[in-house]
Amino acid sequence: MARAILVIGESGTGKSRSLKNLNPSETFLLNIIGKDLPFKGWKQNYIPYDKTTGKGNMITSFNPSTLVKALEAVGKMADVKTIVLDDFQYVMSYEFMSRATERGYDKFSEIAQNTWNIIKVAQGLPDNKTVVFLAHSEEIYADGFKKTKIKTIGRLLDEKITVEGMFTVVLQSAVVIENDQQKYVFVTQSDGTSTVKSPERMFENKYIPNDMQFVLEQIEKYNN
């Protein structure tokens, strides 16, 4: 079973930037909406995959079926250790917008089913794979309290599944001020106002560097 990590956060808080230090020769990017990555020279590291040659390490698609097939195919690539889906919530958003004129609630059930399927397929990949889901967050109010969670479409995923419950590690990208300096970090533990979580003592601090390579190394050390 592959290791799956979820990172949530508002746009501009460094989710995609955290990929900068990953080894591109061991990383495959599922670029959901085909956006540019926010660091210099990224196009030299992430090249569109060519079926005929088998070269490349990036596929752009928001289609759930295509993403499932891509995960299954990349899962068989011996040189790939890390698979990244960025930004995952657009799988839901784009399907919803493309079906916005449909009446009834069936589309919400199908959107939820497709989201669940992608996560389950990712988790079912070989043990030597890590799948990183990057997604926008949203704030909800329940019983008068504010909570930050992954951005979803419809109620089914929240009420019947709880997406974060499918992950052992859920981090949040954030911008904090320390010594009058702005820092981009990952939050590792919840203060009760978010769905962030990580195993006890996996990370030494509540705030850690916004660096996915660092995160993967810490998880590997912890598990072994």
XYZ file of N, CA and C in Angstrom, residues 5-222:
654
model
N -0.187 11.422 1.296
C -0.073 12.627 2.114
C -0.997 13.688 1.524
N -1.701 14.394 2.385
C -2.563 15.490 1.949
C -2.020 16.811 2.489
N -1.907 17.797 1.612
C -1.528 19.145 2.018
C -2.640 20.091 1.595
N -3.210 20.815 2.559
C -4.262 21.777 2.254
C -3.756 23.190 2.546
N -4.390 24.168 1.948
C -3.984 25.545 2.218
C -4.588 26.500 1.218
N -4.622 27.760 1.595
C -5.130 28.787 0.703
C -4.172 28.986 -0.467
N -4.718 29.497 -1.562
C -3.889 29.822 -2.717
C -2.830 30.846 -2.324
N -1.586 30.608 -2.761
C -0.515 31.556 -2.476
C 0.234 31.308 -1.192
N -0.059 30.206 -0.500
C 0.631 29.930 0.761
C 1.755 28.908 0.612
N 2.053 28.510 -0.628
C 3.267 27.721 -0.843
C 3.111 26.238 -1.067
N 1.931 25.752 -1.397
C 1.773 24.315 -1.627
C 2.623 23.848 -2.806
N 2.430 24.482 -3.943
C 3.181 24.080 -5.139
C 4.672 24.403 -4.997
N 4.989 25.500 -4.356
C 6.392 25.891 -4.148
C 7.155 24.836 -3.355
N 6.450 24.089 -2.533
C 7.092 23.070 -1.697
C 7.694 21.931 -2.519
N 7.337 21.849 -3.793
C 7.826 20.759 -4.649
C 9.237 21.024 -5.197
N 9.745 22.226 -4.986
C 10.984 22.653 -5.634
C 12.151 21.698 -5.404
N 12.295 21.158 -4.206
C 13.471 20.347 -3.879
C 13.287 18.853 -4.128
N 12.148 18.463 -4.669
C 11.972 17.053 -5.030
C 12.885 16.714 -6.203
N 13.362 15.492 -6.234
C 14.195 15.015 -7.340
C 13.288 14.712 -8.533
N 13.358 15.494 -9.627
C 12.445 15.282 -10.749
C 12.610 13.931 -11.435
N 13.786 13.323 -11.306
C 13.994 12.007 -11.923
C 13.261 10.905 -11.164
N 12.794 11.229 -9.949
C 12.054 10.258 -9.142
C 10.622 10.713 -8.871
N 10.211 11.793 -9.549
C 8.905 12.400 -9.283
C 8.076 12.463 -10.553
N 6.784 12.177 -10.421
C 5.851 12.308 -11.550
C 4.741 13.245 -11.117
N 4.473 14.273 -11.937
C 3.498 15.306 -11.603
C 2.217 15.131 -12.411
N 1.101 14.998 -11.706
C -0.215 15.049 -12.342
C -0.726 16.472 -12.137
N -0.530 17.278 -13.158
C -0.798 18.709 -13.106
C -2.259 18.927 -13.526
N -3.155 19.000 -12.554
C -4.591 18.923 -12.802
C -5.071 19.957 -13.810
N -4.675 21.211 -13.681
C -5.152 22.249 -14.599
C -4.042 22.814 -15.474
N -2.890 22.192 -15.445
C -1.807 22.607 -16.327
C -1.163 23.928 -15.978
N -1.192 24.291 -14.705
C -0.614 25.582 -14.318
C 0.907 25.504 -14.233
N 1.547 26.671 -14.391
C 2.997 26.752 -14.199
C 3.329 26.565 -12.726
N 4.450 25.918 -12.458
C 4.907 25.791 -11.081
C 5.662 27.055 -10.683
N 5.588 27.447 -9.407
C 6.118 28.751 -8.988
C 7.587 28.743 -8.590
N 8.421 28.126 -9.399
C 9.860 28.231 -9.149
C 10.618 28.173 -10.468
N 11.751 28.830 -10.464
C 12.537 29.018 -11.675
C 13.006 27.694 -12.279
N 12.859 27.571 -13.590
C 13.374 26.414 -14.305
C 12.539 25.163 -14.214
N 11.300 25.283 -13.756
C 10.494 24.074 -13.525
C 10.221 23.295 -14.813
N 10.140 24.001 -15.953
C 9.833 23.312 -17.214
C 10.963 22.398 -17.671
N 12.172 22.654 -17.179
C 13.281 21.759 -17.496
C 13.211 20.477 -16.680
N 12.518 20.549 -15.542
C 12.424 19.395 -14.643
C 11.166 18.565 -14.861
N 10.081 19.234 -15.281
C 8.818 18.512 -15.465
C 8.366 18.644 -16.913
N 8.529 17.542 -17.643
C 8.331 17.508 -19.088
C 7.102 16.659 -19.402
N 6.215 17.130 -20.279
C 5.011 16.361 -20.628
C 5.348 14.938 -21.055
N 4.595 14.003 -20.536
C 4.842 12.581 -20.818
C 4.457 12.243 -22.251
N 5.311 11.503 -22.935
C 5.091 11.069 -24.314
C 4.888 9.557 -24.322
N 3.693 9.122 -24.671
C 3.390 7.688 -24.664
C 4.278 6.900 -25.622
N 4.584 7.498 -26.753
C 5.330 6.754 -27.768
C 6.773 6.483 -27.347
N 7.356 7.432 -26.639
C 8.762 7.267 -26.231
C 8.895 6.804 -24.779
N 7.816 6.999 -24.011
C 7.879 6.653 -22.586
C 8.673 7.648 -21.778
N 8.962 8.810 -22.390
C 9.746 9.834 -21.685
C 8.829 10.945 -21.187
N 9.293 11.618 -20.141
C 8.515 12.691 -19.545
C 8.013 12.304 -18.171
N 7.651 13.305 -17.375
C 7.224 13.036 -16.002
C 6.076 13.948 -15.568
N 5.243 14.342 -16.547
C 4.089 15.178 -16.202
C 2.924 14.901 -17.145
N 1.751 14.757 -16.568
C 0.508 14.634 -17.326
C -0.437 15.708 -16.838
N -1.107 16.380 -17.775
C -2.091 17.398 -17.421
C -3.488 16.884 -17.735
N -4.315 16.777 -16.708
C -5.700 16.348 -16.896
C -6.477 16.558 -15.612
N -7.754 16.955 -15.756
C -8.656 17.022 -14.614
C -9.729 15.940 -14.704
N -9.613 15.070 -15.729
C -10.586 14.001 -15.929
C -10.322 12.856 -14.955
N -11.287 12.482 -14.124
C -11.057 11.443 -13.114
C -10.595 10.103 -13.701
N -11.183 9.691 -14.814
C -10.800 8.407 -15.421
C -9.360 8.443 -15.921
N -8.986 9.566 -16.528
C -7.611 9.722 -17.006
C -6.628 9.687 -15.842
N -6.986 10.340 -14.742
C -6.105 10.373 -13.580
C -5.948 8.989 -12.957
N -7.025 8.226 -12.911
C -6.936 6.864 -12.382
C -6.002 6.019 -13.246
N -6.167 6.108 -14.559
C -5.305 5.354 -15.473
C -3.854 5.801 -15.343
N -3.651 7.111 -15.179
C -2.295 7.637 -15.030
C -1.652 7.123 -13.750
N -2.405 7.127 -12.656
C -1.869 6.619 -11.389
C -1.474 5.148 -11.517
N -2.318 4.374 -12.148
C -2.027 2.935 -12.309
C -0.782 2.726 -13.168
N -0.641 3.548 -14.214
C 0.518 3.410 -15.092
C 1.798 3.869 -14.409
N 1.748 5.024 -13.780
C 2.938 5.566 -13.107
C 3.336 4.678 -11.934
N 2.344 4.048 -11.322
C 2.633 3.138 -10.215
C 3.522 1.977 -10.608
N 3.581 1.676 -11.897
C 4.404 0.572 -12.403
C 5.792 1.027 -12.849
N 6.021 2.350 -12.820
C 7.324 2.874 -13.238
C 8.329 2.716 -12.103
N 9.346 1.924 -12.340
C 10.305 1.575 -11.285
C 11.084 2.775 -10.759
N 11.352 3.768 -11.613
C 12.191 4.883 -11.189
C 11.416 5.974 -10.454
N 10.092 5.897 -10.460
C 9.275 6.920 -9.808
C 8.998 6.538 -8.359
N 9.361 7.436 -7.445
C 9.104 7.213 -6.028
C 7.950 8.083 -5.502
N 7.807 9.269 -6.089
C 6.816 10.230 -5.599
C 5.904 10.673 -6.731
N 4.605 10.633 -6.493
C 3.607 11.112 -7.444
C 2.870 12.268 -6.785
N 2.721 13.365 -7.505
C 2.076 14.564 -6.958
C 0.843 14.913 -7.777
N -0.280 15.164 -7.090
C -1.483 15.688 -7.736
C -1.667 17.132 -7.271
N -1.549 18.077 -8.206
C -1.599 19.509 -7.883
C -2.475 20.216 -8.927
N -3.521 20.892 -8.555
C -4.272 21.027 -7.332
C -5.455 20.063 -7.375
N -5.532 19.180 -6.414
C -6.476 18.072 -6.458
C -7.927 18.507 -6.442
N -8.253 19.591 -5.724
C -9.661 19.974 -5.599
C -10.267 20.393 -6.929
N -9.405 20.734 -7.914
C -9.943 21.118 -9.219
C -10.538 19.931 -9.976
N -10.201 18.713 -9.590
C -10.876 17.551 -10.167
C -12.379 17.654 -9.884
N -12.705 18.015 -8.653
C -14.106 18.184 -8.267
C -14.709 19.425 -8.905
N -13.992 20.542 -8.836
C -14.513 21.823 -9.314
C -14.793 21.800 -10.812
N -13.865 21.254 -11.594
C -14.041 21.246 -13.041
C -15.178 20.328 -13.455
N -15.311 19.176 -12.779
C -16.429 18.291 -13.111
C -17.756 18.955 -12.772
N -17.789 19.646 -11.628
C -19.017 20.337 -11.241
C -19.385 21.417 -12.261
N -18.417 22.228 -12.671
C -18.714 23.307 -13.606
C -19.107 22.771 -14.975
N -18.506 21.675 -15.404
C -18.850 21.109 -16.711
C -20.246 20.486 -16.707
N -20.789 20.239 -15.499
C -22.119 19.628 -15.388
C -23.085 20.554 -14.650
N -22.765 21.842 -14.633
C -23.545 22.790 -13.835
C -25.000 22.892 -14.262
N -25.287 22.625 -15.526
C -26.665 22.751 -16.009
C -27.495 21.494 -15.762
N -26.867 20.434 -15.292
C -27.611 19.200 -15.004
C -28.489 19.388 -13.771
N -29.702 18.913 -13.849
C -30.599 18.991 -12.707
C -30.415 17.766 -11.812
N -30.828 17.883 -10.580
C -30.773 16.741 -9.676
C -29.456 16.627 -8.937
N -29.373 15.603 -8.096
C -28.231 15.431 -7.201
C -27.283 14.310 -7.623
N -27.596 13.636 -8.731
C -26.741 12.529 -9.149
C -25.307 12.978 -9.403
N -25.148 14.186 -9.952
C -23.797 14.644 -10.275
C -22.938 14.777 -9.021
N -23.551 15.167 -7.905
C -22.780 15.299 -6.668
C -22.301 13.930 -6.174
N -23.165 12.922 -6.322
C -22.776 11.560 -5.932
C -21.639 11.062 -6.809
N -21.705 11.378 -8.103
C -20.672 10.913 -9.020
C -19.355 11.652 -8.796
N -19.429 12.936 -8.494
C -18.211 13.698 -8.167
C -17.542 13.114 -6.925
N -18.353 12.817 -5.919
C -17.811 12.219 -4.691
C -17.202 10.848 -4.975
N -17.889 10.051 -5.776
C -17.393 8.710 -6.113
C -16.060 8.804 -6.850
N -15.955 9.721 -7.796
C -14.719 9.866 -8.562
C -13.561 10.311 -7.668
N -13.834 11.220 -6.755
C -12.796 11.689 -5.822
C -12.313 10.552 -4.944
N -13.255 9.810 -4.392
C -12.931 8.667 -3.533
C -12.118 7.628 -4.304
N -12.510 7.377 -5.563
C -11.808 6.381 -6.382
C -10.351 6.766 -6.595
N -10.103 8.042 -6.881
C -8.726 8.487 -7.122
C -7.865 8.265 -5.884
N -8.389 8.610 -4.729
C -7.629 8.429 -3.484
C -7.366 6.953 -3.224
N -8.382 6.122 -3.416
C -8.228 4.684 -3.159
C -7.228 4.043 -4.129
N -7.268 4.436 -5.392
C -6.307 3.903 -6.360
C -4.897 4.323 -5.981
N -4.734 5.585 -5.576
C -3.414 6.070 -5.151
C -2.896 5.266 -3.965
N -3.752 5.017 -3.000
C -3.340 4.268 -1.817
C -3.046 2.813 -2.129
N -3.610 2.311 -3.213
C -3.405 0.916 -3.587
C -2.169 0.665 -4.426
N -1.401 1.711 -4.699
C -0.171 1.539 -5.467
C 0.884 0.819 -4.619
N 1.978 0.373 -5.214
C 3.015 -0.368 -4.473
C 3.549 0.382 -3.254
N 4.074 -0.382 -2.319
C 4.565 0.171 -1.051
C 5.680 1.199 -1.216
N 6.421 1.116 -2.303
C 7.565 2.024 -2.470
C 7.174 3.359 -3.101
N 5.882 3.627 -3.219
C 5.414 4.890 -3.784
C 4.836 5.792 -2.699
N 5.028 7.094 -2.877
C 4.374 8.102 -2.044
C 3.559 8.996 -2.960
N 2.300 9.199 -2.617
C 1.420 10.040 -3.426
C 1.048 11.273 -2.606
N 1.357 12.444 -3.144
C 1.110 13.708 -2.455
C -0.063 14.416 -3.122
N -1.089 14.687 -2.352
C -2.251 15.432 -2.827
C -2.150 16.869 -2.309
N -2.092 17.833 -3.208
C -2.114 19.240 -2.839
C -3.493 19.792 -3.167
N -4.117 20.490 -2.216
C -5.481 20.958 -2.437
C -5.745 22.260 -1.698
N -6.643 23.056 -2.238
C -7.058 24.277 -1.559
C -7.876 23.939 -0.322
N -7.877 24.852 0.608
C -8.649 24.686 1.834
C -9.868 25.600 1.810
N -10.779 25.356 2.720
C -11.926 26.233 2.922
C -12.265 26.265 4.403
N -12.928 27.327 4.815
C -13.353 27.450 6.207
C -14.849 27.219 6.298
N -15.230 26.393 7.264
C -16.639 26.130 7.495
C -16.966 26.511 8.940
N -18.223 26.710 9.195
C -18.667 27.036 10.547
C -19.629 25.957 11.023
N -19.310 25.356 12.156
C -20.153 24.315 12.743
C -20.304 24.598 14.231
N -21.531 24.657 14.671
C -21.820 24.940 16.091
C -21.161 26.228 16.564
N -21.059 27.191 15.652
C -20.499 28.486 16.019
C -18.993 28.567 15.984
N -18.323 27.472 15.581
C -16.861 27.451 15.548
C -16.368 27.328 14.111
N -15.245 28.007 13.837
C -14.646 27.961 12.504
C -13.667 26.804 12.393
N -13.680 26.121 11.244
C -12.748 25.026 11.028
C -12.235 25.067 9.591
N -10.937 24.796 9.416
C -10.323 24.759 8.097
C -10.189 23.319 7.638
N -10.632 23.039 6.409
C -10.636 21.681 5.857
C -10.324 21.736 4.371
N -10.203 20.564 3.745
C -10.020 20.514 2.306
C -11.277 21.033 1.614
N -11.097 21.751 0.527
C -12.224 22.283 -0.226
C -12.867 21.162 -1.034
N -14.171 20.974 -0.876
C -14.881 19.904 -1.556
C -16.137 20.457 -2.232
N -16.790 19.588 -3.003
C -18.039 19.934 -3.675
C -19.145 19.032 -3.127
N -20.242 19.624 -2.674
C -21.346 18.830 -2.156
C -21.094 18.345 -0.743
N -22.100 17.700 -0.167
C -22.029 17.263 1.231
C -21.540 15.826 1.412
N -21.643 15.024 0.366
C -21.403 13.585 0.525
C -20.005 13.284 1.047
N -18.979 13.936 0.477
C -17.600 13.661 0.900
C -17.374 14.055 2.355
N -18.017 15.138 2.794
C -17.819 15.611 4.164
C -18.626 14.792 5.166
N -19.858 14.463 4.810
C -20.747 13.805 5.765
C -20.571 12.296 5.814
N -20.231 11.680 4.687
C -20.160 10.224 4.635
C -18.734 9.686 4.594
N -17.802 10.474 4.108
C -16.430 9.992 3.940
C -15.465 10.675 4.906
N -15.421 11.999 4.887
C -14.394 12.821 5.537
C -13.050 12.528 4.875
N -12.723 13.317 3.867
C -11.532 13.070 3.052
C -10.276 12.972 3.908
N -10.102 13.879 4.861
C -8.890 13.869 5.693
C -8.735 12.572 6.484
N -9.849 11.916 6.769
C -9.783 10.653 7.501
C -9.133 9.530 6.716
N -8.963 9.717 5.405
C -8.328 8.703 4.562
C -6.807 8.844 4.557
N -6.300 9.861 5.256
C -4.860 10.132 5.282
C -4.339 10.096 6.712
N -3.113 9.591 6.890
C -2.453 9.623 8.196
C -1.800 10.967 8.445
N -1.280 11.579 7.377
C -0.620 12.877 7.486
C -1.393 13.911 6.669
N -1.860 14.948 7.348
C -2.521 16.081 6.690
C -1.811 17.349 7.165
N -1.154 18.033 6.260
C -0.438 19.266 6.585
C -1.194 20.464 6.023
N -0.896 21.633 6.562
C -1.497 22.864 6.061
C -0.404 23.860 5.724
N -0.448 24.402 4.528
C 0.496 25.460 4.159
C 0.028 26.768 4.772
N 0.979 27.560 5.236
C 0.611 28.799 5.924
C 1.757 29.805 5.831
N 1.423 31.053 6.064
C 2.421 32.130 6.126
C 2.406 32.684 7.542
N 3.561 32.657 8.205
C 3.657 33.140 9.590
C 4.727 34.233 9.668
N 4.661 35.019 10.716
C 5.648 36.070 10.957
C 6.497 35.670 12.155
N 7.801 35.545 11.940
C 8.730 35.235 13.021
C 9.876 36.234 12.967
N 10.103 36.919 14.088
C 11.168 37.934 14.163
C 11.039 38.955 13.031
N 9.802 39.372 12.820
C 9.483 40.372 11.796
C 9.773 39.884 10.377
N 9.936 38.578 10.223
C 10.189 38.007 8.908
C 9.012 37.113 8.495
N 8.612 37.249 7.244
C 7.540 36.396 6.716
C 8.108 35.047 6.305
N 7.490 33.971 6.794
C 7.976 32.624 6.487
C 6.828 31.765 5.975
N 7.159 30.951 4.958
C 6.202 29.986 4.429
C 6.485 28.644 5.090
N 5.486 28.063 5.722
C 5.687 26.856 6.523
C 4.567 25.851 6.254
N 4.776 24.647 6.788
C 3.711 23.656 6.914
C 3.338 23.551 8.385
N 2.051 23.506 8.660
C 1.549 23.261 10.011
C 1.342 21.767 10.158
N 1.862 21.180 11.243
C 1.848 19.717 11.399
C 0.798 19.203 12.377
N 0.298 20.079 13.249
C -0.681 19.658 14.257
C -1.813 20.678 14.335
N -3.002 20.190 14.603
C -4.160 21.071 14.705
C -4.243 21.714 16.088
N -4.775 22.923 16.122
C -5.082 23.563 17.398
C -6.577 23.468 17.693
N -7.235 22.587 16.960
C -8.670 22.405 17.132
C -9.502 23.145 16.109
N -8.842 23.971 15.283
C -9.583 24.741 14.285
C -9.295 24.279 12.859
N -8.689 23.109 12.720
C -8.394 22.586 11.384
C -8.378 21.057 11.433
N -8.264 20.454 10.253
C -8.195 18.993 10.147
C -6.756 18.504 10.007
N -5.802 19.371 10.307
C -4.378 19.023 10.221
C -4.039 17.940 11.245
N -3.147 17.021 10.866
C -2.739 15.971 11.802
C -1.467 15.295 11.305
N -0.729 14.735 12.241
C 0.422 13.892 11.936
C 0.686 13.028 13.156
N 1.295 11.852 12.976
C 1.550 10.966 14.109
C 2.424 11.615 15.182
N 2.255 11.144 16.391
C 2.985 11.685 17.537
C 4.490 11.677 17.292
N 5.124 12.863 17.430
C 6.566 13.059 17.339
C 7.144 12.757 15.948
N 6.291 12.686 14.935
C 6.821 12.546 13.575
C 7.618 13.796 13.202
N 7.084 14.944 13.582
C 7.763 16.222 13.350
C 8.023 16.878 14.702
N 9.201 17.443 14.862
C 9.586 18.000 16.157
C 8.822 19.269 16.508
N 8.395 20.014 15.486
C 7.762 21.304 15.727
C 6.405 21.403 15.050
N 5.609 22.319 15.567
C 4.303 22.573 14.942
C 4.500 23.147 13.550
N 5.483 24.037 13.376
C 5.800 24.614 12.080
C 7.088 23.997 11.555
N 7.052 23.524 10.334
C 8.234 22.936 9.704
C 8.474 23.615 8.357
N 9.663 23.448 7.778
C 9.936 24.080 6.481
C 8.931 23.665 5.411
N 8.601 24.608 4.569
C 7.688 24.355 3.451
C 8.482 23.677 2.335
N 8.805 22.416 2.564
C 9.713 21.678 1.686
C 9.254 20.228 1.658
N 8.699 19.792 0.539
C 8.148 18.436 0.468
C 9.238 17.375 0.587
N 10.443 17.664 0.099
C 11.524 16.700 0.250
C 11.838 16.481 1.721
N 11.875 17.561 2.485
C 12.093 17.462 3.929
C 10.983 16.637 4.575
N 9.751 16.867 4.182
C 8.616 16.117 4.740
C 8.761 14.624 4.471
N 9.089 14.272 3.252
C 9.220 12.853 2.891
C 10.357 12.192 3.665
N 11.454 12.913 3.840
C 12.592 12.362 4.590
C 12.232 12.145 6.056
N 11.493 13.086 6.644
C 11.086 12.950 8.040
C 10.127 11.777 8.229
N 9.223 11.609 7.302
C 8.278 10.491 7.390
C 9.016 9.159 7.256
N 9.976 9.113 6.348
C 10.751 7.885 6.147
C 11.538 7.534 7.415
N 12.164 8.537 8.020
C 12.908 8.303 9.261
C 11.977 7.790 10.362
N 10.820 8.412 10.474
C 9.864 8.055 11.510
C 9.367 6.627 11.362
